Amino acid sequence: MRSAAGRAEDVSNSKPLEVLARGGFAVSGVLHILVGLITFGLARGRGGRADVSGAVAELASQPAGPVLLWCSFAGCVALALWQAGDAIFDFERLPTKHKAGKKLQAAAQAVVYAGLAFTLAAFARGAGKDNRESTSDFTVNLMKAPGGVLLLVLIGAGVAVVGIIYAVRGFKKSFEKHINPPSTPGGRKAVTALGMAGYVAKGVALFVTGLLVVIATVTVHPEKSTGLDGGLRALREQPYGLYVLAAVGAGLICYGVFTVVRAKLAKM
C-alpha cells in the first residue's frame, strides 16, 4: 500500500504532468477571455451565452475545434490530477488548521477543473448543453427534494461568499503568493494589475450569480436561477448596469490573460 501511494505521489509531481497541468491554466485563461468578450458583447446589445458552455461553444466553432477541445480536455484533466495530488500528499508540514484549509482548497480546485474537463469532453462528443437550461433544471429538481430549498440557499450563499473572497484577493493582491513574479519591474506591475482587475471582476460575477440563486429560491422562482449567464444578464438590468457589465467583461478578460500568464509563472 505504501509503495502504491509513493508511486501515485511521484506521478502527481512528475514533470510531464506539470507541463500538462500548466496547459490547464492556459485553457482556463482562454475560456475566461471568451466569457469576458461575450459579457462585453452583452453590454453592447449582442447575443451569446456568458458562461462556460458559451465559451466552450465558441472554442468548438473555431477551425480544428475538436482538436482544440480534446487538447483542452487533456490540460484540464492534468490540472485536476495535480490539484488532487496536492490535496492528498502536500501541506503535511503545516499546522493542522492551516493544512486542512489548504487541502480543502486544492480539492475544490480539483473538482472545478474536473468539471471543466467534463464540459469540454461533452462538447467534443457533440453532447454540449446550454448551461442556463441545465442550471435551471437542477434548481427545479433540487427544490422538490427534502431539504432542497435550504440546500439551494446554502449553495447560493456559498457562491456569493466565494465571489467576495475573489474580490478580497484582488484588492489585497494575495494571488501574488501563488506565482513567481516576472523579473522586470514593468512585468511585475502588469501582472499585478491584471490579477487585481481580474479577481475583482470574477468576484463580482460570482457574487451576483450566488445572490440570484438565493433570490430565486426564496421567491420560489427556480427558473430565474440560470447560472453565470443569467446573473450577468440580471446585472445588465440594474441602474448603470450596462457600464458595470462592460467593466465586469473587461475584468474577466484581464483575469483570463492573468491565468494564461499564470500557466508559466505558477508555483507548482
C-alpha positions as a printed Julia matrix, in Angstrom:
268×3 Matrix{Float64}:
   0.0    0.0     0.0
   2.79   2.43    0.87
   4.61   1.73   -2.4
   1.41   2.33   -4.38
   0.89   5.63   -2.56
   4.51   6.54   -3.23
   4.14   5.84   -6.93
   0.94   7.9    -7.04
   2.74  10.8    -5.36
   5.64  10.52   -7.83
   3.21  10.64  -10.76
   1.32  13.61   -9.28
   4.59  15.55   -9.05
   6.1   14.39  -12.36
   7.4   16.85  -14.93
   5.15  15.63  -17.8
   2.05  16.07  -15.62
   3.27  19.52  -14.56
   3.63  20.6   -18.19
   0.11  19.42  -19.0
  -1.25  20.99  -15.81
   0.23  24.34  -16.78
  -1.63  23.9   -20.04
  -4.8   23.56  -17.95
  -4.21  27.06  -16.56
  -3.87  28.34  -20.13
  -7.15  26.65  -21.12
  -8.93  28.21  -18.14
  -7.49  31.57  -19.12
  -8.68  31.31  -22.72
 -12.19  30.35  -21.59
 -12.31  33.31  -19.18
 -11.24  35.61  -22.02
 -14.07  34.24  -24.18
 -16.6   34.67  -21.35
 -15.32  38.22  -20.88
 -15.7   39.0   -24.58
 -19.25  37.61  -24.6
 -20.06  39.61  -21.45
 -18.66  42.77  -23.04
 -20.81  41.98  -26.08
 -23.94  41.66  -23.91
 -23.3   45.19  -22.65
 -23.33  46.34  -26.28
 -26.56  44.51  -27.1
 -25.05  41.44  -28.74
 -26.09  37.83  -28.14
 -24.22  34.85  -26.78
 -24.07  32.84  -23.56
 -21.75  34.41  -21.0
 -20.8   31.22  -19.21
 -18.54  28.2   -19.55
 -20.77  26.41  -22.06
 -20.91  29.54  -24.22
 -17.12  29.9   -24.1
 -16.59  26.22  -24.93
 -19.07  26.52  -27.81
 -17.03  29.44  -29.16
 -13.9   27.32  -28.9
 -15.61  24.43  -30.68
 -16.63  26.72  -33.55
 -13.02  27.55  -34.38
 -11.06  25.76  -37.12
  -9.89  22.38  -35.8
 -12.41  22.79  -32.98
 -12.49  19.1   -31.92
  -8.7   19.02  -31.69
  -8.72  22.17  -29.56
 -11.4   20.71  -27.29
  -9.6   17.39  -26.73
  -6.26  19.12  -26.11
  -8.0   21.46  -23.66
  -9.62  18.42  -22.04
  -6.2   16.84  -21.51
  -4.85  20.0   -19.89
  -7.8   20.32  -17.51
  -7.64  16.63  -16.53
  -3.93  17.03  -15.79
  -4.56  20.13  -13.68
  -7.36  18.36  -11.81
  -4.99  15.46  -11.08
  -2.25  17.87   -9.98
  -4.63  19.64   -7.59
  -5.88  16.28   -6.3
  -2.27  15.28   -5.67
  -1.78  18.49   -3.68
  -4.91  17.73   -1.65
  -3.72  14.22   -0.82
   0.06  14.48   -0.47
   1.08  18.12    0.11
   0.95  20.61    3.01
   1.87  17.92    5.56
   4.31  20.2     7.42
   1.75  22.92    8.03
  -0.16  23.27   11.33
  -3.32  21.16   11.36
  -5.79  24.04   10.91
  -3.81  25.53    8.01
  -3.19  22.12    6.45
  -6.9   21.29    6.39
  -7.74  24.59    4.7
  -5.05  24.19    2.05
  -6.06  20.6     1.31
  -9.72  21.56    1.07
  -8.89  24.41   -1.3
  -6.82  22.1    -3.53
  -9.62  19.51   -3.52
 -12.16  22.17   -4.52
  -9.91  23.28   -7.38
  -9.58  19.65   -8.49
 -13.37  19.39   -8.66
 -13.64  22.66  -10.63
 -11.11  21.57  -13.25
 -12.61  18.08  -13.44
 -15.99  19.69  -14.15
 -14.41  21.88  -16.82
 -12.82  18.8   -18.38
 -16.23  17.08  -18.39
 -17.79  20.06  -20.21
 -15.02  20.11  -22.81
 -15.4   16.37  -23.4
 -19.19  16.72  -23.74
 -18.83  19.38  -26.45
 -16.08  17.4   -28.18
 -18.51  14.45  -28.37
 -21.27  16.72  -29.64
 -23.31  16.48  -26.44
 -22.9   20.03  -25.12
 -25.89  21.54  -23.34
 -27.0   25.09  -22.65
 -25.77  25.81  -19.14
 -28.74  28.08  -18.41
 -31.16  25.18  -19.01
 -29.13  22.66  -17.03
 -28.77  25.06  -14.08
 -32.47  25.85  -14.07
 -33.39  22.14  -14.34
 -31.02  21.31  -11.47
 -32.56  24.05   -9.34
 -36.14  22.9   -10.01
 -35.33  19.27   -9.23
 -33.38  20.12   -6.08
 -36.2   22.31   -4.76
 -38.52  19.29   -4.94
 -36.18  17.17   -2.83
 -36.41  17.09    1.0
 -34.33  19.94    2.37
 -33.66  21.11   -1.17
 -34.68  24.73   -0.57
 -32.28  25.08    2.34
 -29.5   23.41    0.36
 -30.04  25.76   -2.58
 -29.9   28.79   -0.3
 -26.65  27.47    1.16
 -25.23  26.83   -2.33
 -26.16  30.33   -3.49
 -24.75  31.87   -0.33
 -21.58  29.81   -0.78
 -21.1   31.03   -4.36
 -21.67  34.62   -3.21
 -19.1   34.18   -0.42
 -16.6   32.76   -2.92
 -17.22  35.88   -5.01
 -16.4   38.07   -2.03
 -13.23  36.03   -1.41
 -12.12  36.53   -5.01
 -12.71  40.28   -4.77
 -10.78  40.49   -1.49
  -7.9   38.53   -3.04
  -7.85  41.05   -5.85
  -7.76  44.08   -3.57
  -5.18  42.52   -1.22
  -3.08  41.11   -4.1
  -2.9   37.8    -2.25
  -2.81  35.97   -5.58
   0.82  37.04   -5.9
   1.97  34.36   -3.43
   0.91  31.66   -5.91
   3.17  32.85   -8.73
   6.83  33.51   -9.4
   6.72  37.2   -10.4
   8.44  38.41  -13.57
  11.99  39.66  -13.13
  11.35  43.15  -14.56
   9.51  45.89  -12.61
   7.25  46.57  -15.58
   6.34  42.91  -15.89
   5.53  42.66  -12.18
   3.3   45.74  -12.34
   1.46  44.43  -15.41
   0.82  41.01  -13.86
  -0.34  42.6   -10.6
  -2.72  44.95  -12.44
  -4.18  42.07  -14.46
  -4.62  39.99  -11.33
  -6.29  42.78   -9.35
  -8.76  43.67  -12.1
  -9.44  40.03  -12.91
 -10.02  38.77   -9.38
 -12.32  41.68   -8.51
 -14.36  41.23  -11.71
 -14.7   37.49  -11.22
 -15.7   38.15   -7.63
 -18.48  40.47   -8.75
 -19.73  37.92  -11.31
 -19.78  35.09   -8.76
 -21.42  37.25   -6.09
 -24.24  38.26   -8.43
 -24.71  34.64   -9.55
 -24.91  33.37   -5.97
 -27.26  36.18   -4.96
 -29.55  35.34   -7.87
 -29.71  31.69   -6.77
 -30.73  32.75   -3.26
 -33.36  35.21   -4.53
 -34.8   32.68   -7.0
 -35.03  30.06   -4.25
 -36.58  32.32   -1.6
 -39.15  33.73   -4.04
 -39.89  30.21   -5.38
 -38.97  31.08   -8.96
 -36.32  28.44   -9.76
 -36.48  29.27  -13.46
 -34.68  32.52  -12.6
 -31.66  30.58  -11.35
 -29.8   30.46  -14.65
 -26.18  30.4   -13.57
 -23.48  32.87  -14.52
 -25.12  33.9   -17.79
 -28.4   34.68  -16.01
 -26.58  36.56  -13.27
 -24.76  38.76  -15.75
 -27.95  39.41  -17.71
 -29.68  40.4   -14.47
 -26.8   42.75  -13.74
 -27.42  44.45  -17.08
 -30.96  45.41  -16.0
 -29.77  47.36  -12.94
 -29.12  51.14  -12.89
 -25.9   51.78  -14.8
 -25.9   48.02  -15.4
 -24.54  48.3   -18.94
 -21.47  50.11  -17.68
 -20.98  47.7   -14.79
 -21.44  44.74  -17.15
 -18.87  46.17  -19.57
 -16.45  46.65  -16.68
 -17.02  43.07  -15.49
 -16.44  41.8   -19.04
 -13.19  43.73  -19.3
 -12.19  42.42  -15.87
 -12.89  38.82  -16.86
 -10.68  39.32  -19.9
  -7.95  40.59  -17.55
  -8.46  37.52  -15.34
  -8.16  35.3   -18.39
  -4.94  36.95  -19.53
  -3.59  36.69  -15.96
  -4.44  32.97  -15.87
  -2.73  32.39  -19.22
   0.35  34.14  -17.82
  -0.02  32.05  -14.68
   0.5   28.96  -16.82
   4.15  29.99  -16.96
   4.55  31.71  -13.6
   2.52  29.44  -11.29
   4.25  27.81   -8.32
   3.54  24.13   -8.86
